[in-house]
Amino acid sequence: MTIQAPEGTRDLLPDEASYWDAFYSIAKDVFSKYGYIPIYTPQIEQTELFVRGIGEATDVVSKEMFTAISGENLKRLVEGGSIKAKSRLSLRPEGTAGVVRAVVQHDLVPQGAPPAKLMYAGPMFRAERPQRGRQRQFNQIGIECLGADDPTIDAEAIIMLMSFYERIGIERDSMRLLVNSMGCENCRPAYRDLVHAYLAERESELCDTCKTRMEMNPLRAFDCKNEACAAIMESAPKITDHLCEDCKEHYGQMFGLLKRAGLDFVEDPSLVRGLDYYTRTVFEVQAISSQSAQNAIGGGGRYDKLTEEIGGRATPGFGFALGYERCVLALQDAGFQFAKAKKCDVFVACASPDVRMDAFDLVQQLRAIGRIAEMDHQSRSLKSQFKLADKLDSRLVAIIGPDELAQGLIKIRNMDSHEERSVPINEALAAIDGEL
Ligand code: AMP
């Protein structure tokens, strides 16, 4: 039996791979206008980073992380030995913890420095139950801004993300933007206690997961899909009624800035998001047209305590990540037709094997002037070279024949109009370039 890709992973085949590249180029173009520059961090990190950063009680850390272990260390464990804490590695389930670790490790935001605005793209890994729009390896594009707590950062990042979606073709009225504030270390503990007390009074009606959540992280009960729990959470105390004055002010300003920018959004006090590090602003973007249960195409928020959690100096932060695969599904569900990757501008055909060297030279020259050029590499007949040129969607075919070559000429055929003309070989490059 042939070996298949692991469950919950997908190959980005060439046509789709060009979409991933295009999305990332658009993201770089849009985000760079806001001062974001790329950073790349490892796909494996010490497990401890995620435990401390994302939170031990979160689903992501407690159930969904893939452990990465060297063969040697695995043997040691199987034999009942132990391994050093720094050798306990996990595949990253999200991008924020790694970027924040890098910022702290390399002191990218020294005291008094302007905020570090960083963007990343790449695969994330979560051992979730695979379904449409939910994979075990998926691709995210994200940003992190460290060193500023002003709500202008939150607002401009959300505005920037919405313009990215529009640039890739997701229409504004086919998206829903949900926003909330999670409070801070001053107001959230009291609110958490309130939700805990509320749940404790109804414990017998809760699902088993929410019974555990109630003790570990009661706010996660807002995410429960169980009907009975969802009904209970409808009437639970709302965080926005329990924010401290500073958080209320921050939320109000962020809100005002989104309105000034003309963004439609929905305040959703039950939006808590799955990761423990969020403080104040949280948001999520959903694709209304999506036919999947997994319709969140991106989300993020503020994490003013995260650097301290992982041992760094207090540095406020804000970030988001968008899911590449979910964006593709949203576009497909809305009927968007994906164009095929461009394969060839000009195919150089040989009328006889003796002219292969000349064809080789011309193809190289064409590539050097920036054209996508190809020739036959399988000793095909001239007829089958034409078929290949057609398959590659080549706009032009340059035909080199021994007789014409002896006269210093080369033929150029336009594959759309089927017109053919001979040009002097020393003018071939310019003639081809001019016709493309
Ligand atoms: P999160 O890191 O959970 O805030 O996720 C940010 C975005 O990544 C989500 O809005 C989704 O678009 C995408 N995403 C998260 N988990 C998955 C997954 N298992 N499969 C595909 N996309 C995902």
Coordinates of C-alpha atoms and ligand atoms in Angstrom, one line a residue:
M1 CA 0.0 0.0 0.0
T2 CA 1.3 3.5 -0.8
I3 CA 2.0 5.7 2.1
Q4 CA -0.5 8.5 2.6
A5 CA -0.1 12.0 4.3
P6 CA -0.8 11.7 8.0
E7 CA -4.4 12.1 9.2
G8 CA -5.4 15.8 9.5
T9 CA -2.7 17.1 7.2
R10 CA -3.0 18.2 3.6
D11 CA -0.6 18.6 0.7
L12 CA -0.7 22.0 -0.8
L13 CA -0.5 20.8 -4.4
P14 CA 1.1 23.2 -6.9
D15 CA -2.0 25.2 -7.9
E16 CA -2.9 25.7 -4.3
A17 CA 0.7 26.3 -3.2
S18 CA 0.6 29.4 -5.4
Y19 CA -2.3 30.7 -3.4
W20 CA -0.5 30.3 -0.1
D21 CA 2.4 32.3 -1.7
A22 CA 0.0 34.9 -3.0
F23 CA -1.8 35.2 0.4
Y24 CA 1.5 35.7 2.1
S25 CA 2.6 38.4 -0.5
I26 CA -0.6 40.2 0.0
A27 CA -0.2 40.0 3.8
K28 CA 3.3 41.4 3.5
D29 CA 2.1 44.2 1.3
V30 CA -0.9 45.1 3.5
F31 CA 0.9 44.7 6.9
S32 CA 4.1 46.4 5.8
K33 CA 2.1 49.7 5.4
Y34 CA 1.5 49.4 9.1
G35 CA 5.1 48.8 9.9
Y36 CA 5.0 45.1 10.3
I37 CA 8.2 43.2 9.3
P38 CA 8.8 39.4 9.1
I39 CA 10.2 37.2 11.8
Y40 CA 10.6 33.4 11.6
T41 CA 10.9 31.3 14.8
P42 CA 11.3 27.6 15.2
Q43 CA 8.4 25.2 14.6
I44 CA 9.5 23.4 17.8
E45 CA 9.9 25.0 21.1
Q46 CA 10.4 23.9 24.7
T47 CA 7.0 22.5 25.9
E48 CA 7.4 24.7 29.0
L49 CA 7.0 27.8 26.8
F50 CA 3.5 26.7 25.8
V51 CA 2.6 25.5 29.3
R52 CA 3.5 28.8 30.8
G53 CA 2.5 31.0 27.9
I54 CA -0.8 29.5 26.7
G55 CA -1.8 27.9 30.0
E56 CA -1.8 24.4 31.3
A57 CA -5.6 24.2 31.5
T58 CA -6.3 25.2 27.9
D59 CA -7.4 22.5 25.5
V60 CA -4.5 23.4 23.2
V61 CA -1.9 22.6 25.9
S62 CA -3.7 19.9 27.8
K63 CA -4.9 17.8 24.9
E64 CA -3.8 19.1 21.5
M65 CA 0.0 19.5 21.6
F66 CA 2.2 17.2 19.6
T67 CA 5.3 16.3 21.6
A68 CA 8.6 16.2 19.6
I69 CA 11.1 13.8 20.9
S70 CA 14.4 12.6 19.6
G71 CA 14.8 8.8 19.1
E72 CA 17.5 8.8 21.8
N73 CA 15.3 10.5 24.4
L74 CA 12.3 8.4 23.5
K75 CA 14.4 5.3 24.2
R76 CA 15.5 6.8 27.5
L77 CA 11.9 7.4 28.5
V78 CA 10.7 3.9 27.4
E79 CA 13.5 2.4 29.5
G80 CA 12.1 4.3 32.5
G81 CA 14.7 7.1 32.5
S82 CA 14.1 10.8 32.5
I83 CA 15.0 13.6 30.1
K84 CA 16.0 17.2 30.8
A85 CA 13.3 19.8 30.9
K86 CA 14.9 21.7 28.0
S87 CA 14.7 18.5 25.9
R88 CA 10.9 18.4 26.3
L89 CA 9.9 19.8 23.0
S90 CA 6.5 20.4 21.3
L91 CA 5.5 21.3 17.8
R92 CA 4.1 24.9 18.0
P93 CA 0.3 24.9 18.3
E94 CA 0.2 28.7 17.6
G95 CA 2.7 31.4 16.7
T96 CA 2.4 34.0 19.5
A97 CA 4.4 32.2 22.3
G98 CA 7.4 31.6 20.0
V99 CA 7.5 35.2 18.7
V100 CA 7.2 36.6 22.2
R101 CA 9.9 34.2 23.4
A102 CA 12.2 35.5 20.6
V103 CA 11.4 39.1 21.5
V104 CA 12.3 38.5 25.2
Q105 CA 15.4 36.4 24.4
H106 CA 16.8 38.9 21.9
D107 CA 15.6 42.0 23.8
L108 CA 13.8 43.3 20.7
V109 CA 11.9 45.9 22.8
P110 CA 14.5 47.6 25.0
Q111 CA 13.2 50.1 27.6
G112 CA 12.0 53.2 25.8
A113 CA 12.1 51.6 22.3
P114 CA 9.2 51.9 19.9
P115 CA 6.9 48.9 19.6
A116 CA 8.2 45.8 17.7
K117 CA 5.8 45.1 14.9
L118 CA 6.4 41.6 13.7
M119 CA 4.6 39.2 11.2
Y120 CA 5.0 35.5 10.6
A121 CA 3.6 32.8 8.4
G122 CA 3.8 29.0 8.6
P123 CA 2.4 25.7 9.8
M124 CA 0.9 25.2 13.3
F125 CA 0.1 21.8 14.8
R126 CA -2.8 20.7 17.0
A127 CA -3.9 17.2 17.6
E128 CA -7.6 18.0 17.1
R129 CA -10.2 15.7 15.6
P130 CA -9.9 16.5 11.9
Q131 CA -13.0 17.8 10.0
R132 CA -13.6 20.3 7.2
G133 CA -11.6 23.4 8.1
R134 CA -10.0 21.7 11.1
Q135 CA -6.6 20.1 10.6
R136 CA -3.8 18.8 12.6
Q137 CA -1.3 20.8 10.6
F138 CA -2.6 24.1 9.3
N139 CA -1.1 27.3 8.1
Q140 CA -1.4 30.7 9.7
I141 CA -0.3 34.2 8.9
G142 CA -0.1 36.3 12.0
I143 CA 1.2 39.5 13.6
E144 CA 2.5 40.4 17.0
C145 CA 3.0 43.9 18.3
L146 CA 5.1 44.3 21.5
G147 CA 5.8 47.3 23.6
A148 CA 2.6 49.4 23.3
D149 CA -0.7 49.2 25.2
D150 CA -2.5 52.0 23.4
P151 CA -5.9 50.9 21.9
T152 CA -4.8 52.4 18.6
I153 CA -2.6 49.3 18.2
D154 CA -5.6 47.0 18.7
A155 CA -7.8 49.0 16.4
E156 CA -5.3 49.5 13.6
A157 CA -4.4 45.7 13.6
I158 CA -8.1 44.7 13.3
I159 CA -8.6 47.3 10.5
M160 CA -5.5 45.9 8.8
L161 CA -6.7 42.3 9.0
M162 CA -10.1 43.2 7.6
S163 CA -8.4 44.9 4.6
F164 CA -6.3 41.8 4.1
Y165 CA -9.4 39.7 3.8
E166 CA -10.9 42.1 1.3
R167 CA -7.7 42.1 -0.7
I168 CA -7.8 38.3 -1.0
G169 CA -11.4 38.5 -2.2
I170 CA -13.6 37.9 0.9
E171 CA -16.2 40.6 0.7
R172 CA -16.8 42.7 3.8
D173 CA -20.5 41.9 4.1
S174 CA -19.7 38.2 4.1
M175 CA -17.7 38.5 7.3
R176 CA -18.7 39.0 10.9
L177 CA -16.4 40.8 13.3
L178 CA -16.9 40.0 17.0
V179 CA -15.2 42.0 19.7
N180 CA -15.0 41.8 23.5
S181 CA -12.8 42.7 26.4
M182 CA -11.4 40.1 28.7
G183 CA -10.5 42.6 31.4
C184 CA -7.1 42.6 33.2
E185 CA -5.5 41.2 36.3
N186 CA -7.4 43.7 38.4
C187 CA -11.0 43.0 37.2
R188 CA -10.8 39.5 35.7
P189 CA -10.2 37.4 38.9
A190 CA -13.4 38.8 40.5
Y191 CA -15.4 38.1 37.3
R192 CA -13.9 34.6 37.1
D193 CA -15.1 34.0 40.7
L194 CA -18.6 35.3 39.7
V195 CA -18.8 32.9 36.8
H196 CA -17.4 30.0 39.0
A197 CA -20.2 30.7 41.6
Y198 CA -22.8 30.9 38.8
L199 CA -21.7 27.5 37.4
A200 CA -21.4 25.9 40.8
E201 CA -25.1 26.7 41.4
R202 CA -25.9 24.8 38.2
E203 CA -23.3 22.1 38.4
S204 CA -25.7 19.2 38.0
E205 CA -26.9 20.6 34.7
L206 CA -23.4 21.0 33.2
C207 CA -21.7 18.6 30.8
D208 CA -18.7 16.7 32.3
T209 CA -16.2 18.9 30.4
C210 CA -17.8 22.1 31.9
K211 CA -17.7 20.5 35.4
T212 CA -13.9 20.3 35.0
R213 CA -13.7 23.7 33.3
M214 CA -15.6 25.2 36.2
E215 CA -12.6 24.5 38.5
M216 CA -9.8 25.0 36.0
N217 CA -11.0 27.8 33.8
P218 CA -14.7 28.7 34.2
L219 CA -14.7 31.2 31.4
R220 CA -14.1 28.4 28.9
A221 CA -17.7 27.3 29.6
F222 CA -18.7 30.1 27.2
D223 CA -17.2 28.0 24.4
C224 CA -19.2 24.9 25.1
K225 CA -21.2 23.5 22.2
N226 CA -23.5 21.4 24.5
E227 CA -27.0 22.8 24.2
A228 CA -27.8 22.7 28.0
C229 CA -24.5 24.5 28.8
A230 CA -25.0 27.0 26.0
A231 CA -28.4 27.9 27.4
I232 CA -26.9 28.3 30.9
M233 CA -24.2 30.5 29.6
E234 CA -26.7 32.8 27.9
S235 CA -27.7 34.2 31.3
A236 CA -24.2 34.1 32.9
P237 CA -22.6 37.3 34.2
K238 CA -21.1 39.3 31.3
I239 CA -17.5 40.5 31.5
T240 CA -18.3 43.8 30.0
D241 CA -20.5 44.6 33.1
H242 CA -17.6 43.9 35.4
L243 CA -14.6 45.7 33.8
C244 CA -12.5 48.0 35.9
E245 CA -12.4 51.7 34.9
D246 CA -9.1 51.4 33.0
C247 CA -10.3 48.4 31.0
K248 CA -13.7 50.1 30.3
E249 CA -11.8 53.2 29.0
H250 CA -9.5 51.0 26.8
Y251 CA -12.4 49.1 25.4
G252 CA -14.4 52.2 24.7
Q253 CA -11.5 53.9 22.9
M254 CA -10.8 50.8 20.8
F255 CA -14.4 50.6 19.9
G256 CA -14.5 54.2 18.9
L257 CA -11.6 53.8 16.6
L258 CA -13.2 50.8 14.8
K259 CA -16.3 52.9 14.3
R260 CA -14.3 55.9 13.0
A261 CA -12.8 53.5 10.4
G262 CA -16.3 52.5 9.4
L263 CA -16.0 48.9 10.5
D264 CA -19.2 47.0 11.4
F265 CA -18.7 44.8 14.4
V266 CA -20.7 42.9 17.0
E267 CA -20.0 43.2 20.7
D268 CA -20.0 39.6 22.0
P269 CA -19.4 39.4 25.7
S270 CA -19.3 35.6 25.5
L271 CA -16.2 35.7 23.2
V272 CA -13.5 34.3 25.5
R273 CA -11.2 32.5 23.0
G274 CA -9.3 29.4 23.9
L275 CA -6.0 30.7 25.2
D276 CA -5.3 31.9 28.7
Y277 CA -2.9 34.8 27.8
Y278 CA -5.5 37.3 26.6
T279 CA -6.2 40.5 28.5
R280 CA -8.5 43.3 27.4
T281 CA -9.3 43.3 23.7
V282 CA -10.2 39.9 22.1
F283 CA -11.8 39.6 18.6
E284 CA -12.7 37.0 16.1
V285 CA -13.6 37.2 12.4
Q286 CA -16.2 34.7 11.0
A287 CA -17.0 33.9 7.4
I288 CA -20.8 34.1 7.1
S289 CA -20.8 32.3 3.8
S290 CA -18.8 29.3 5.2
Q291 CA -20.6 26.0 5.0
S292 CA -18.4 24.5 7.8
A293 CA -18.9 24.5 11.5
Q294 CA -15.4 25.9 11.6
N295 CA -16.1 29.4 10.3
A296 CA -13.5 31.4 12.3
I297 CA -11.1 32.8 9.7
G298 CA -9.0 34.6 12.2
G299 CA -8.8 36.2 15.6
G300 CA -6.6 37.4 18.4
G301 CA -6.3 40.0 21.1
R302 CA -4.2 41.7 23.6
Y303 CA -1.8 39.9 26.0
D304 CA -0.3 42.4 28.4
K305 CA 1.0 39.8 30.8
L306 CA 2.5 37.2 28.5
T307 CA 6.1 38.4 28.5
E308 CA 6.2 38.2 32.3
E309 CA 4.6 34.7 32.2
I310 CA 7.6 33.5 30.2
G311 CA 10.2 35.3 32.4
G312 CA 10.6 38.6 30.6
R313 CA 10.2 42.2 31.5
A314 CA 6.6 43.6 31.6
T315 CA 5.9 44.4 27.9
P316 CA 2.3 44.8 26.6
G317 CA 1.4 42.9 23.4
F318 CA -1.3 42.5 20.8
G319 CA -1.5 39.9 18.1
F320 CA -3.7 37.9 15.7
A321 CA -3.5 34.9 13.4
L322 CA -5.6 34.1 10.4
G323 CA -6.1 30.6 9.2
Y324 CA -5.1 30.1 5.5
E325 CA -7.2 27.0 4.9
R326 CA -10.3 28.5 6.4
C327 CA -9.9 31.6 4.1
V328 CA -9.6 29.3 1.1
L329 CA -12.8 27.5 2.2
A330 CA -14.6 30.8 2.7
L331 CA -13.7 31.9 -0.8
Q332 CA -14.7 28.6 -2.3
D333 CA -18.0 28.5 -0.4
A334 CA -18.7 32.0 -1.8
G335 CA -18.1 30.6 -5.3
F336 CA -14.7 32.2 -5.9
Q337 CA -12.9 30.6 -8.9
F338 CA -9.3 30.0 -8.2
A339 CA -7.0 30.7 -11.2
K340 CA -4.4 28.0 -12.1
A341 CA -0.8 28.8 -11.4
K342 CA 1.0 30.4 -14.4
K343 CA 3.3 27.7 -15.9
C344 CA 4.9 29.1 -19.0
D345 CA 5.2 32.3 -21.1
V346 CA 7.2 30.8 -24.0
F347 CA 8.1 27.3 -25.0
V348 CA 11.2 26.9 -27.1
A349 CA 10.6 23.9 -29.5
C350 CA 13.3 22.1 -31.5
A351 CA 12.5 20.9 -35.0
S352 CA 15.4 18.6 -34.8
P353 CA 17.7 17.2 -32.1
D354 CA 20.7 19.1 -33.5
V355 CA 19.4 22.4 -32.4
R356 CA 18.9 21.5 -28.7
M357 CA 22.0 23.5 -27.6
D358 CA 20.6 26.6 -29.3
A359 CA 17.2 26.0 -27.7
F360 CA 19.0 25.6 -24.3
D361 CA 20.8 28.9 -24.8
L362 CA 17.6 30.8 -25.8
V363 CA 15.6 29.4 -22.8
Q364 CA 18.3 30.6 -20.5
Q365 CA 18.4 34.1 -22.1
L366 CA 14.6 34.3 -21.8
R367 CA 14.7 33.4 -18.1
A368 CA 17.4 36.0 -17.6
I369 CA 15.1 38.7 -18.9
G370 CA 12.4 37.5 -16.4
R371 CA 10.2 35.3 -18.6
I372 CA 8.9 31.9 -17.7
A373 CA 10.5 29.7 -20.4
E374 CA 10.6 26.0 -21.0
M375 CA 11.9 23.5 -23.5
D376 CA 11.5 19.7 -24.0
H377 CA 13.6 17.5 -21.8
Q378 CA 12.2 14.1 -23.0
S379 CA 13.3 13.9 -26.6
R380 CA 9.7 14.5 -27.9
S381 CA 8.8 14.9 -31.5
L382 CA 8.0 18.5 -32.7
K383 CA 4.3 17.6 -32.7
S384 CA 4.4 16.4 -29.1
Q385 CA 6.4 19.5 -28.1
F386 CA 3.5 21.6 -29.4
K387 CA 1.1 19.5 -27.3
L388 CA 3.3 20.1 -24.3
A389 CA 3.4 23.9 -24.9
D390 CA -0.4 23.8 -25.0
K391 CA -0.6 21.9 -21.8
L392 CA 1.7 24.4 -20.1
D393 CA -0.6 27.2 -21.3
S394 CA 2.3 28.8 -23.1
R395 CA 1.4 32.0 -24.9
L396 CA 4.2 31.7 -27.5
V397 CA 6.2 28.9 -29.0
A398 CA 9.6 29.8 -30.5
I399 CA 10.6 27.1 -33.0
I400 CA 14.2 26.5 -33.8
G401 CA 14.8 24.5 -37.1
P402 CA 18.2 23.7 -38.6
D403 CA 17.3 25.3 -42.0
E404 CA 16.0 28.6 -40.6
L405 CA 18.9 28.6 -38.1
A406 CA 21.4 28.4 -41.1
Q407 CA 19.7 31.5 -42.4
G408 CA 19.9 33.2 -39.0
L409 CA 16.2 33.0 -38.4
I410 CA 13.8 31.6 -35.8
K411 CA 10.0 31.2 -35.9
I412 CA 7.6 32.6 -33.3
R413 CA 4.1 31.2 -33.1
N414 CA 1.4 33.0 -31.1
M415 CA -0.7 30.1 -29.5
D416 CA -3.8 32.3 -29.2
S417 CA -4.0 33.7 -32.7
H418 CA -2.0 30.9 -34.3
E419 CA 0.0 33.5 -36.3
E420 CA 3.5 32.6 -37.1
R421 CA 6.4 34.8 -38.2
S422 CA 10.1 34.5 -38.7
V423 CA 12.5 36.9 -37.0
P424 CA 16.3 37.2 -37.1
I425 CA 17.8 35.1 -34.3
N426 CA 19.6 38.1 -32.8
E427 CA 16.3 39.9 -32.4
A428 CA 14.4 36.9 -31.1
L429 CA 14.7 37.9 -27.4
A430 CA 13.2 41.4 -28.0
A431 CA 10.6 40.1 -30.4
I432 CA 9.4 37.4 -27.9
D433 CA 9.5 39.9 -25.0
G434 CA 7.5 42.4 -27.0
E435 CA 4.8 40.0 -27.9
L436 CA 4.2 38.7 -24.3
Ligands
AMP1 P1 -6.3 30.5 17.2 O1 -4.8 30.4 17.2 O2 -7.0 29.4 17.8 O3 -6.7 31.9 17.6 O4 -6.6 30.4 15.6 C1 -6.5 31.5 14.7 C2 -7.0 31.0 13.4 O5 -6.3 29.9 12.9 C3 -8.5 30.5 13.5 O6 -9.4 31.6 13.3 C4 -8.6 29.6 12.3 O7 -8.8 30.3 11.1 C5 -7.2 29.0 12.2 N1 -7.2 27.7 12.9 C6 -7.1 27.4 14.2 N2 -7.1 26.0 14.4 C7 -7.2 25.5 13.2 C8 -7.2 24.1 12.8 N3 -7.1 23.1 13.6 N4 -7.3 23.9 11.4 C9 -7.4 24.9 10.5 N5 -7.3 26.2 10.9 C10 -7.2 26.5 12.2

